[in-house]
């Protein structure tokens, strides 16, 4: 695309020209110090110390020391954080050299308006990590988890219509992307393209994306990456605070209301609690030219958490319930092959309607419950032991378009497909004390037991499954280098139960393999760093890939499994370099992922006609595939308070076994934005206005005659955002945000939308966001 190449050229020329004319900084102030555990007085290696609101940050060395140089005189806010400890913030007035020491404790210090662009996690430090938090996360409020991550370079979404989206990292999705919900691996029916993660994003104050295989720390299945959904630390011994979020969307006339209240207890020292809830209602989505019938959504979620801290001991309990009902576009269920082919050929659905909040057949409803208990203890010698147990229950019901023969209320409310999945997890992790002052690491064990019960017309069999994994990771940290290596072994036993010709058949599968990782991070200076990681990962085929056989109503497709599928085995390498100054930054990353026996849904030459109607026909099959790509992101404040930013994603996937391309691979994209930061006026703070443009290329690298409809044409979408914060009082503030997506109501179809066969994508969508924060 000429426009993509031109925009990228302008970005790179701007960044390099900025480098050429930059003068030696006149600012020579510095701040340094040491970070320690307040309970044990041991130095903390690898803690992050950063300047809030800037890209400037460093890691502590083997002695827990840090130093930030080349700072101009002025007021700064330092933030120190490391996994397992509460973050701490300190304001300083810098005129020359300054020393600031941090003593971290397992007790939250409540922060006001902290925006963090990166933080340390359990993820491999040599892999790219992108975190959305603070104001950036607030701009996505009201959207699903998948939609919230679309702004991250290298991440897009697999959609089923305009109401269902799940994250895709470097072309991989579903069971290859592991989601950690509050420290627990999310276990649901995530194998379906329309089975979006059953997580309320309002739970999180940080959502992080780890790109690349991370199976050593998180277990098998993390071939594509990991998404960390992390709530704020519990407010132990703090006054009651809270926030209320209200979001309204014009398209679908959707409304979202979410509230959080938290605090400590005066009668119990060391105690903290939180309660949160969300309600969402929306009606039929509109494309630029017509409504999509039966695309409403209804959602009711809540969560509660409590914790206790005493010296080195910590205990936490968490419960959440996610409950949603989603209408499936009725135009995707078609009665005959002729009508299906005509809809694909004509480019418009047979079924058109006006606006309605009603959710009729076909639809799906899903309930997901998570109960978690975690305890940990920091020993005085620097060791730390953590034990986490959790139970998840996932109940999914899918309703066909066709009414049952019995029109009674009970029959009308009876789903054609019901999946009930129960998962029990148990994790023990030991963080050993630093060895020789430089080496720190973790040893852990995790187990998973789950059983699934299905009723209705058979699609997948009932099953039970047991997993066990053992891992060991070590890190070596100096002032300039951070080296790490890890090894993991996983074993999975799967037993399925089917009825074939009225006879019960049990199938047993055993899968096992090792995973490994090795990586390095080099900090050349406070501004320039590089990282590289190589690793192996694997994933056993899931039950749907082995035994699917029937109409999957939510996806409006007929899917056929293969019981002879072998586990996927991946070799992954990823590297990136980053250079950042207070005015501009650029990060370039590249990756190569080779997956042996890659499993995918292959479109068949002709649709299939069933008693439920005509549907596109897909079969699970295997090949060897290579995933190569480049992620580029940059920003430049070329005049005061005005910043231009760009994100480029390039991905090429090749079918190595059959010497061709694969289907359903994200096309290349370029995302540009121009932002102007308004000056503070009285009680109004942090005002901004920005305009953005997303260019998505046509996916031309596809197998010949391999799909029911060729990939859609390239498209360009404009967006507009504005926002500000009104400080009502010392303990209250109101944040206001306005967002318009698809500003010019462009007609387009996205290649990764499973319903692109039937209808256009969503038209213009304006939203108003209000956030009221109260308390200390």
XYZ file of C-alpha atoms in Angstrom:
776
model
C 0.000 0.000 0.000
C 1.553 3.316 -1.080
C -0.091 5.152 1.815
C 1.414 2.719 4.332
C 4.898 3.029 2.864
C 4.642 6.817 2.721
C 3.461 7.117 6.354
C 6.207 4.783 7.575
C 8.839 6.708 5.599
C 7.712 10.005 7.126
C 7.858 8.491 10.629
C 11.366 7.081 10.208
C 12.726 10.238 8.573
C 11.274 12.313 11.399
C 12.847 10.120 14.058
C 16.249 9.917 12.404
C 16.310 13.647 11.638
C 15.546 14.285 15.269
C 18.540 12.154 16.194
C 20.782 14.048 13.806
C 20.000 17.494 15.141
C 19.872 16.597 18.816
C 22.382 18.466 20.926
C 24.104 17.270 24.024
C 21.621 17.669 26.914
C 22.334 20.590 29.197
C 20.500 18.947 32.101
C 22.963 17.284 34.451
C 20.884 16.548 37.577
C 20.626 12.974 38.836
C 18.814 10.874 41.409
C 20.094 7.602 42.836
C 19.469 5.264 45.728
C 18.854 1.703 46.847
C 15.673 -0.417 46.967
C 15.206 -2.876 49.859
C 12.628 -5.187 51.378
C 11.323 -3.329 54.444
C 10.757 -6.582 56.324
C 14.087 -8.308 55.628
C 16.308 -5.326 54.625
C 17.506 -7.421 51.672
C 18.269 -5.491 48.447
C 15.713 -6.028 45.685
C 17.302 -6.934 42.346
C 15.520 -5.971 39.149
C 13.041 -3.524 40.683
C 11.807 -0.840 38.299
C 12.354 2.832 39.184
C 10.741 5.198 36.713
C 9.642 8.800 36.374
C 5.858 8.979 36.211
C 4.640 10.490 32.963
C 7.901 9.866 31.079
C 9.576 6.922 29.396
C 12.617 7.244 31.688
C 13.214 4.228 33.925
C 15.917 1.795 35.093
C 16.267 -1.562 36.846
C 18.117 -1.971 40.153
C 21.427 -3.846 39.997
C 22.673 -6.790 42.047
C 22.984 -4.547 45.113
C 19.532 -3.046 44.723
C 20.975 0.268 43.502
C 19.669 2.510 40.738
C 20.623 5.833 39.143
C 18.783 8.187 36.782
C 21.022 10.722 35.029
C 20.745 13.729 32.705
C 17.644 15.181 34.372
C 16.627 18.822 34.212
C 15.892 20.755 37.421
C 12.236 20.539 38.437
C 9.576 18.532 40.240
C 9.370 14.801 39.531
C 7.394 11.840 40.804
C 9.379 8.611 41.155
C 7.682 5.243 41.208
C 9.274 1.988 42.373
C 7.697 -1.414 41.803
C 8.506 -5.106 41.576
C 6.282 -8.159 41.482
C 5.204 -9.319 44.958
C 5.503 -5.860 46.529
C 3.204 -2.875 46.677
C 4.308 -0.048 44.377
C 5.584 3.116 46.044
C 5.556 6.692 44.785
C 7.673 9.630 45.952
C 7.702 13.281 44.827
C 11.062 15.074 44.688
C 12.190 18.639 43.971
C 15.346 18.210 41.953
C 17.919 21.026 41.828
C 21.170 19.043 41.657
C 22.078 15.533 42.805
C 19.560 13.709 44.984
C 19.455 10.390 46.850
C 16.121 8.613 47.336
C 15.949 5.157 48.924
C 12.911 2.867 48.763
C 11.839 0.317 51.370
C 9.057 -1.752 49.852
C 6.429 -3.555 51.904
C 3.547 -5.891 51.143
C 1.137 -3.089 51.823
C -0.387 -0.763 49.290
C 0.297 2.959 49.319
C -2.689 4.439 47.465
C -1.672 6.380 44.401
C -3.473 9.247 42.664
C -3.522 9.487 38.874
C -0.550 7.237 38.292
C -0.003 6.272 34.670
C 2.499 3.463 34.206
C 3.847 2.605 30.772
C 5.769 -0.490 31.833
C 6.336 -2.575 34.953
C 8.047 -5.773 35.967
C 6.141 -9.070 35.977
C 6.852 -12.774 36.294
C 7.091 -12.901 32.511
C 10.522 -13.395 30.929
C 12.214 -10.005 31.088
C 13.899 -10.639 27.739
C 10.556 -10.708 25.912
C 8.646 -7.621 24.738
C 6.111 -6.526 27.338
C 3.478 -3.866 26.704
C 1.266 -2.593 29.507
C -1.950 -0.613 29.251
C -2.843 1.264 32.423
C -3.855 4.633 33.770
C -5.289 7.054 31.210
C -4.580 4.691 28.288
C -6.657 1.955 29.924
C -9.422 4.410 30.832
C -9.865 5.263 27.133
C -10.846 1.635 26.452
C -13.411 1.364 29.249
C -16.689 -0.183 28.169
C -15.051 -2.336 25.504
C -14.364 -6.073 25.694
C -10.955 -7.418 26.670
C -10.085 -8.163 23.042
C -11.083 -4.676 21.878
C -9.089 -3.074 24.721
C -5.866 -4.588 23.367
C -6.230 -3.576 19.707
C -3.978 -0.544 20.262
C -0.985 -2.741 21.153
C 1.463 -3.224 18.295
C 1.273 -6.785 16.981
C -2.148 -7.424 18.527
C -5.461 -7.541 16.680
C -8.763 -9.378 17.175
C -10.594 -12.374 15.781
C -14.208 -11.291 15.525
C -17.566 -12.976 15.168
C -19.764 -10.073 14.140
C -19.406 -6.763 15.944
C -20.135 -7.945 19.502
C -17.577 -10.740 19.987
C -13.806 -10.261 19.828
C -10.864 -12.274 21.120
C -7.193 -11.206 21.090
C -4.725 -12.314 18.403
C -0.962 -11.955 19.084
C 1.353 -12.211 16.071
C -1.285 -14.200 14.176
C -2.036 -16.687 17.003
C -5.186 -16.825 19.115
C -7.573 -18.965 21.186
C -5.782 -21.813 23.015
C -2.362 -20.531 21.913
C -2.744 -17.264 23.854
C -2.855 -17.786 27.595
C -4.845 -15.289 29.665
C -3.913 -14.872 33.329
C -6.897 -13.439 35.207
C -5.702 -12.114 38.577
C -2.886 -14.669 38.600
C -5.068 -17.600 37.465
C -4.971 -19.040 33.954
C -8.394 -18.451 32.435
C -10.065 -21.783 31.665
C -13.215 -21.584 29.557
C -14.521 -22.778 26.227
C -11.956 -20.584 24.465
C -11.505 -22.968 21.522
C -14.358 -21.416 19.510
C -13.802 -18.349 17.340
C -16.813 -16.704 18.981
C -15.910 -17.798 22.527
C -14.549 -14.492 23.785
C -12.741 -14.380 27.167
C -15.279 -14.263 29.995
C -13.494 -11.451 31.845
C -14.722 -8.019 32.909
C -11.913 -5.570 31.991
C -13.111 -3.196 34.741
C -11.508 -5.615 37.230
C -8.065 -4.639 35.967
C -5.953 -1.555 36.563
C -3.228 -3.021 34.313
C -3.490 -5.232 31.237
C -0.151 -6.492 29.956
C 0.762 -8.376 26.791
C 3.794 -10.680 26.667
C 4.636 -11.372 23.015
C 6.189 -14.684 22.095
C 6.214 -18.138 23.658
C 6.142 -18.030 27.474
C 5.418 -21.652 28.249
C 8.175 -22.095 30.844
C 6.569 -19.779 33.390
C 2.922 -20.221 32.477
C 2.677 -23.750 31.101
C 1.893 -25.365 27.781
C -0.479 -23.553 25.411
C 1.395 -20.213 25.694
C 2.838 -20.560 22.187
C 1.611 -17.165 21.005
C 1.963 -15.124 24.179
C 0.355 -14.244 27.479
C -2.153 -11.595 28.512
C -1.976 -10.523 32.165
C -5.175 -9.034 33.610
C -4.035 -7.522 36.917
C -6.134 -5.690 39.528
C -4.760 -3.041 41.832
C -3.199 -4.131 45.105
C -5.720 -4.339 47.936
C -5.852 -1.119 50.019
C -4.667 -2.539 53.339
C -5.329 -0.184 56.284
C -6.521 2.619 53.981
C -9.658 4.810 54.022
C -12.587 3.976 51.793
C -12.154 5.074 48.177
C -13.894 4.243 44.949
C -14.806 5.131 41.420
C -17.871 5.075 39.192
C -17.549 4.618 35.424
C -20.363 5.363 32.968
C -19.934 4.843 29.221
C -22.435 5.359 26.432
C -22.035 4.251 22.792
C -24.120 5.592 19.908
C -23.881 2.455 17.778
C -26.091 -0.147 19.367
C -27.216 2.533 21.845
C -25.129 0.681 24.363
C -24.701 1.739 27.969
C -22.147 0.510 30.514
C -22.092 1.264 34.238
C -19.340 -0.005 36.530
C -18.456 0.847 40.131
C -15.687 -0.044 42.585
C -15.480 0.542 46.355
C -12.488 -0.441 48.476
C -10.751 0.244 51.767
C -9.443 -1.197 55.015
C -11.009 -1.931 58.398
C -10.262 0.210 61.433
C -10.905 -2.736 63.747
C -8.559 -5.140 61.957
C -5.031 -3.931 61.225
C -3.537 -5.316 58.034
C -6.898 -5.940 56.326
C -8.104 -4.691 52.920
C -11.196 -5.317 50.798
C -12.735 -4.432 47.417
C -16.143 -4.832 45.736
C -16.813 -4.209 42.044
C -19.722 -4.623 39.626
C -20.611 -3.906 35.979
C -23.839 -3.723 33.975
C -23.906 -3.537 30.172
C -26.840 -3.281 27.772
C -26.781 -2.832 23.995
C -29.017 -3.309 20.966
C -28.636 -4.031 17.276
C -25.355 -2.876 15.744
C -25.547 -0.715 12.616
C -23.261 -0.857 9.608
C -23.024 2.331 7.492
C -26.086 1.205 5.495
C -28.214 -1.177 7.575
C -28.772 -2.710 11.006
C -27.532 -6.178 11.875
C -30.532 -8.061 13.197
C -30.306 -9.671 16.654
C -26.854 -8.325 17.625
C -27.702 -7.010 21.101
C -25.782 -7.758 24.268
C -26.606 -7.993 27.981
C -23.978 -8.368 30.682
C -23.956 -8.466 34.505
C -20.667 -8.941 36.354
C -19.353 -8.534 39.886
C -16.318 -9.385 41.995
C -15.259 -9.201 45.652
C -11.790 -9.477 47.180
C -10.267 -9.405 50.662
C -6.732 -9.677 51.988
C -4.668 -9.662 55.154
C -1.029 -8.623 55.665
C 1.158 -9.129 58.730
C 4.915 -8.737 58.456
C 5.936 -11.274 55.805
C 2.583 -13.060 55.646
C -0.080 -12.327 53.029
C -3.479 -13.949 52.440
C -5.885 -13.048 49.621
C -9.326 -14.315 48.603
C -11.050 -13.357 45.343
C -14.393 -14.241 43.746
C -15.789 -13.051 40.422
C -18.843 -13.855 38.328
C -19.175 -12.945 34.653
C -22.629 -13.351 33.091
C -23.386 -12.396 29.482
C -25.993 -12.976 26.793
C -25.020 -12.154 23.201
C -27.250 -12.158 20.171
C -25.848 -13.868 17.056
C -26.565 -12.080 13.758
C -29.635 -13.897 12.375
C -28.476 -13.294 8.799
C -25.634 -15.782 9.369
C -28.069 -18.726 9.644
C -29.303 -19.483 6.136
C -31.674 -22.247 5.017
C -30.126 -23.455 1.742
C -26.791 -23.642 -0.017
C -28.199 -21.551 -2.876
C -29.252 -18.755 -0.518
C -25.878 -18.909 1.279
C -23.953 -18.579 -1.990
C -26.224 -15.723 -3.098
C -25.616 -13.820 0.132
C -21.855 -14.259 -0.281
C -22.074 -13.194 -3.937
C -24.379 -10.178 -3.424
C -22.528 -8.838 -0.392
C -25.691 -8.026 1.601
C -27.659 -10.075 4.105
C -31.141 -11.406 3.375
C -32.286 -10.408 6.851
C -32.443 -6.676 7.582
C -34.210 -4.964 10.448
C -34.454 -1.808 12.468
C -33.120 -1.140 15.936
C -34.099 -3.347 18.864
C -32.722 -4.345 22.262
C -34.380 -7.768 22.010
C -32.081 -10.797 21.940
C -33.759 -13.656 20.118
C -32.555 -16.886 18.571
C -29.763 -17.500 17.649
C -27.854 -16.399 20.748
C -25.404 -17.587 23.312
C -25.151 -17.002 27.025
C -22.168 -17.744 29.193
C -21.482 -17.639 32.914
C -17.981 -17.855 34.331
C -17.174 -18.064 38.051
C -13.711 -17.816 39.592
C -12.907 -18.488 43.244
C -9.274 -17.973 44.219
C -7.308 -18.208 47.478
C -3.637 -17.246 47.682
C -1.165 -17.091 50.542
C 2.522 -16.190 50.586
C 5.282 -15.622 53.093
C 8.490 -13.594 52.867
C 11.164 -15.235 54.980
C 13.701 -13.006 56.689
C 16.533 -14.615 54.734
C 15.021 -13.380 51.444
C 13.163 -16.512 50.347
C 9.481 -16.292 49.406
C 6.878 -19.054 49.154
C 3.512 -18.671 47.413
C 0.565 -21.090 47.209
C -2.484 -20.448 45.046
C -5.588 -22.588 44.580
C -8.579 -21.768 42.408
C -11.847 -23.183 41.106
C -13.451 -22.041 37.851
C -16.868 -22.967 36.509
C -17.784 -22.123 32.932
C -21.369 -22.647 31.748
C -22.013 -21.880 28.054
C -25.339 -22.275 26.243
C -25.873 -21.835 22.514
C -29.314 -21.443 20.923
C -30.050 -22.224 17.293
C -32.083 -19.930 15.038
C -34.824 -22.498 14.501
C -37.571 -22.728 17.082
C -38.113 -26.118 18.707
C -41.140 -28.119 17.678
C -42.590 -27.759 21.153
C -43.426 -24.061 21.577
C -43.674 -24.226 25.362
C -41.676 -21.691 27.365
C -39.415 -24.469 28.645
C -38.669 -25.647 25.113
C -38.031 -22.137 23.818
C -35.481 -21.589 26.594
C -33.742 -24.925 26.005
C -30.342 -24.554 24.308
C -29.207 -26.769 21.464
C -25.667 -26.871 22.894
C -24.611 -26.719 26.561
C -21.019 -26.885 27.818
C -20.248 -27.085 31.546
C -16.526 -26.926 32.318
C -15.127 -27.130 35.860
C -11.412 -26.432 36.416
C -9.360 -26.849 39.595
C -5.853 -25.361 39.679
C -3.107 -25.558 42.255
C 0.183 -23.600 42.027
C 3.178 -23.522 44.363
C 6.074 -21.139 43.618
C 9.262 -20.645 45.596
C 11.345 -17.503 44.941
C 14.774 -18.222 46.346
C 16.969 -15.547 47.876
C 19.666 -13.949 45.718
C 22.730 -16.139 45.279
C 26.083 -14.383 45.281
C 24.123 -11.125 45.237
C 23.329 -11.481 41.517
C 21.293 -14.633 40.796
C 17.600 -14.882 41.645
C 15.041 -17.374 40.459
C 11.873 -19.376 40.866
C 10.978 -23.030 41.180
C 7.369 -24.050 40.874
C 4.761 -26.716 40.348
C 1.280 -26.347 38.868
C -1.579 -28.786 38.477
C -4.879 -28.586 36.633
C -7.836 -30.934 36.783
C -10.937 -30.256 34.730
C -14.018 -32.022 33.505
C -16.503 -30.985 30.865
C -20.132 -32.079 30.506
C -22.001 -31.409 27.277
C -25.668 -31.808 26.473
C -27.769 -31.210 23.383
C -26.806 -32.242 19.871
C -23.265 -33.680 20.012
C -20.475 -31.324 18.938
C -17.641 -32.332 21.270
C -17.523 -35.252 23.724
C -17.516 -35.120 27.492
C -14.010 -35.312 28.921
C -11.819 -35.066 31.971
C -8.243 -33.871 31.916
C -5.291 -33.732 34.287
C -2.170 -31.578 33.825
C 0.963 -31.258 35.918
C 3.932 -28.983 35.263
C 7.303 -28.374 36.925
C 9.445 -25.338 36.099
C 12.717 -23.679 37.086
C 13.841 -20.173 36.070
C 17.030 -18.329 37.018
C 18.029 -14.687 36.370
C 21.462 -13.086 36.535
C 21.370 -9.298 36.912
C 24.121 -6.706 36.704
C 24.012 -2.977 36.102
C 24.106 -3.512 32.320
C 22.963 -7.084 31.725
C 20.064 -9.291 32.677
C 20.381 -12.935 31.655
C 17.776 -15.609 32.207
C 17.152 -19.255 31.440
C 14.387 -21.656 32.293
C 13.155 -25.198 31.818
C 9.724 -26.794 32.235
C 8.150 -30.225 31.930
C 4.414 -30.718 31.376
C 2.287 -33.857 31.309
C -1.359 -34.013 30.204
C -3.772 -36.959 30.421
C -7.041 -36.593 28.491
C -9.963 -38.996 28.533
C -13.041 -38.476 26.358
C -16.446 -40.159 26.332
C -18.572 -40.435 23.157
C -21.685 -42.210 21.967
C -21.160 -43.857 18.578
C -23.993 -46.006 17.172
C -25.599 -46.059 20.628
C -22.392 -47.411 22.134
C -20.297 -45.553 24.705
C -16.676 -45.168 23.608
C -13.841 -43.911 25.792
C -10.620 -42.560 24.257
C -7.450 -41.921 26.262
C -4.604 -39.592 25.250
C -1.268 -38.917 26.961
C 0.787 -35.860 25.992
C 4.082 -34.671 27.485
C 7.021 -32.501 26.531
C 9.697 -30.084 27.721
C 9.775 -26.308 27.206
C 12.833 -24.096 27.483
C 13.747 -20.431 27.343
C 16.944 -18.398 27.267
C 17.206 -14.654 26.928
C 19.230 -11.539 27.554
C 18.539 -7.859 28.128
C 21.275 -5.267 27.608
C 20.881 -1.774 29.038
C 23.372 0.312 27.088
C 22.169 3.454 28.869
C 19.071 4.830 30.549
C 17.714 5.523 27.070
C 18.893 2.630 24.946
C 18.204 -1.057 25.566
C 17.958 -4.299 23.619
C 16.544 -7.707 24.382
C 16.523 -11.123 22.751
C 14.805 -14.387 23.669
C 14.718 -17.876 22.198
C 12.436 -20.581 23.461
C 10.454 -23.700 22.788
C 6.814 -24.347 23.565
C 4.186 -26.949 22.794
C 0.453 -27.413 22.838
C -1.631 -30.578 22.858
C -4.702 -30.662 20.598
C -7.871 -29.789 22.476
C -11.065 -31.786 22.446
C -12.746 -29.656 19.779
C -9.828 -30.153 17.383
C -9.910 -33.896 17.961
C -13.630 -34.619 17.902
C -15.771 -31.670 16.678
C -18.485 -32.954 14.394
C -21.478 -30.741 13.730
C -22.887 -27.248 13.464
C -21.232 -24.719 15.746
C -24.119 -22.266 16.059
C -22.242 -19.288 17.468
C -19.706 -19.415 14.639
C -22.397 -20.267 12.049
C -20.151 -23.021 10.687
C -19.937 -26.785 10.398
C -16.701 -28.005 12.027
C -15.083 -31.432 11.731
C -12.255 -32.645 13.998
C -9.509 -35.232 13.531
C -8.659 -37.682 16.325
C -5.211 -38.364 14.831
C -3.894 -34.821 15.374
C -0.481 -34.547 17.017
C 0.691 -31.882 19.518
C 2.054 -28.607 18.159
C 5.731 -27.898 18.832
C 7.091 -24.387 18.457
C 10.536 -22.835 18.150
C 10.293 -19.134 18.900
C 12.829 -16.307 18.660
C 12.088 -12.657 19.307
C 14.269 -9.560 19.633
C 13.739 -5.835 20.048
C 15.632 -2.578 20.535
C 14.289 0.568 22.151
C 15.586 4.124 22.344
C 13.673 6.723 24.352
C 14.152 10.342 25.365
C 11.667 12.689 27.050
C 10.678 14.005 23.596
C 10.741 10.957 21.327
C 11.057 7.208 21.343
C 11.227 4.316 18.898
C 11.020 0.553 19.392
C 11.644 -2.037 16.697
C 11.024 -5.731 17.224
C 11.237 -8.808 15.035
C 10.211 -12.412 15.576
C 10.352 -15.834 13.921
C 8.070 -18.612 15.162
C 8.203 -22.041 13.526
C 5.370 -24.365 14.577
C 5.534 -28.039 13.688
C 2.130 -29.734 13.200
C 0.277 -26.427 13.331
C -3.488 -27.047 13.723
C -5.976 -24.843 11.923
C -9.515 -24.805 10.529
C -9.275 -25.334 6.784
C -12.230 -24.156 4.669
C -13.645 -26.896 2.454
C -14.454 -26.300 -1.239
C -18.236 -26.340 -0.798
C -20.677 -25.351 1.985
C -22.567 -28.146 3.701
C -26.342 -28.561 3.973
C -27.722 -29.886 7.255
C -31.176 -30.146 8.783
C -30.327 -26.887 10.588
C -29.551 -25.048 7.344
C -26.578 -24.372 5.054
C -23.224 -23.464 6.603
C -19.595 -22.920 5.574
C -17.716 -26.195 6.125
C -14.348 -26.348 7.933
C -12.049 -29.219 8.895
C -9.242 -29.251 11.447
C -5.951 -30.169 9.776
C -2.195 -29.897 10.393
C 0.852 -28.509 8.657
C 4.225 -26.964 9.460
C 3.972 -23.169 9.539
C 6.398 -20.284 9.951
C 5.369 -16.938 11.415
C 7.673 -14.005 10.619
C 6.979 -10.434 11.543
C 8.117 -6.960 12.517
C 6.572 -4.572 15.041
C 7.590 -0.903 14.888
C 6.308 1.820 17.178
C 7.461 5.399 17.642
C 6.393 8.765 19.014
C 7.777 12.278 18.624
C 6.844 15.506 20.410
C 7.869 17.690 17.471
C 6.449 20.885 19.001
C 5.474 21.644 22.564
C 2.504 19.502 23.722
C 2.017 18.034 20.230
C 2.965 14.400 19.618
C 2.769 12.165 16.589
C 2.854 8.401 17.081
C 2.862 5.447 14.701
C 2.576 1.680 15.033
C 3.383 -0.689 12.193
C 2.588 -4.416 12.214
C 3.964 -6.657 9.465
C 3.245 -10.399 9.479
C 4.000 -13.146 6.956
C 2.825 -16.709 7.593
C 3.815 -19.575 5.304
C 2.648 -23.175 4.993
C 6.050 -24.843 4.854
C 4.743 -28.359 4.329
C 2.520 -27.504 1.348
C 4.565 -24.593 -0.037
C 1.790 -22.011 0.223
C -0.016 -19.630 2.551
C -2.524 -20.110 5.364
C -6.022 -18.730 5.846
C -7.230 -16.346 8.588
C -3.916 -14.563 9.117
C -4.085 -10.852 10.092
C -3.156 -8.455 7.272
C -0.487 -5.789 7.751
C -1.575 -2.544 9.383
C -0.344 0.951 10.184
C -1.850 3.015 13.006
C -1.043 6.765 13.185
C -2.187 9.360 15.718
C -1.647 13.072 16.278
C -2.228 14.272 19.848
C -2.291 17.776 21.314
C -1.996 18.132 25.101
C -4.023 21.074 26.400
C -2.579 23.381 29.033
C -4.049 23.030 32.528
C -6.649 25.687 33.366
C -7.782 26.075 36.944
C -9.389 22.840 38.055
C -9.200 21.324 34.572
C -6.188 19.023 34.144
C -4.734 16.614 31.588
C -6.845 17.834 28.679
C -6.073 16.478 25.216
C -7.443 16.067 21.724
C -6.198 13.545 19.169
C -7.015 12.279 15.714
C -6.013 8.864 14.446
C -5.968 6.825 11.280
C -5.817 3.054 10.907
C -4.694 1.626 7.566
C -5.333 -2.094 7.076
C -3.929 -3.746 3.977
C -5.663 -6.338 1.843
C -4.505 -9.830 2.791
C -3.091 -11.075 -0.501
C -1.062 -13.939 0.972
C -3.829 -16.570 0.992
C -4.150 -20.007 -0.647
C -5.785 -19.962 -4.067
C -9.509 -20.858 -4.014
C -9.243 -21.807 -0.360
C -12.103 -19.780 1.088
C -15.746 -19.103 0.378
C -15.059 -15.417 -0.190
C -11.804 -13.680 -1.203
C -10.190 -11.419 1.424
C -11.812 -7.970 1.562
C -10.186 -4.866 0.143
C -7.871 -2.617 2.161
C -9.565 0.016 4.271
C -8.780 3.215 6.156
C -10.594 4.261 9.352
C -10.362 7.634 11.088
C -10.974 8.247 14.787
C -11.254 11.260 17.085
C -10.602 11.430 20.831
C -10.717 14.154 23.473
C -10.696 14.209 27.253
C -9.910 16.122 30.439
C -10.045 15.800 34.222
C -11.972 18.133 36.515
C -10.609 18.253 40.052
C -13.824 18.821 42.029
C -12.109 18.762 45.434
C -9.094 17.264 47.162
C -10.872 13.908 47.365
C -13.023 13.978 44.249
C -12.374 14.275 40.540
C -14.332 13.737 37.347
C -12.728 12.429 34.145
C -14.499 13.039 30.834
C -13.676 11.363 27.538
C -15.157 11.488 24.040
C -14.294 8.966 21.330
C -15.548 8.577 17.762
C -14.538 5.444 15.852
C -14.999 5.105 12.085
C -15.438 8.856 11.968
C -16.486 9.016 8.313
C -18.815 5.980 8.473
C -16.654 3.979 6.076
C -18.030 0.765 4.572
C -15.534 -2.060 5.114
C -15.096 -5.695 6.045
C -12.313 -7.131 8.150
C -10.615 -10.340 7.064
C -10.585 -11.699 10.630
C -14.337 -11.264 11.089
C -15.988 -14.675 10.714
C -19.215 -12.930 9.623
C -17.590 -11.065 6.735
C -19.340 -13.565 4.451
C -22.713 -12.059 5.334
C -22.455 -8.358 6.196
C -20.322 -5.221 6.538
C -18.535 -4.229 9.735
C -19.733 -1.630 12.217
C -20.325 1.955 11.090
C -19.628 5.153 13.009
C -19.600 4.740 16.792
C -19.389 7.726 19.156
C -18.928 7.247 22.892
C -18.998 9.414 26.017
C -17.062 8.259 29.072
C -17.398 9.609 32.603
C -15.286 8.494 35.563
C -15.868 9.834 39.075
C -13.205 9.056 41.670
C -13.836 9.713 45.341
C -12.114 9.185 48.665
C -8.622 9.788 50.018
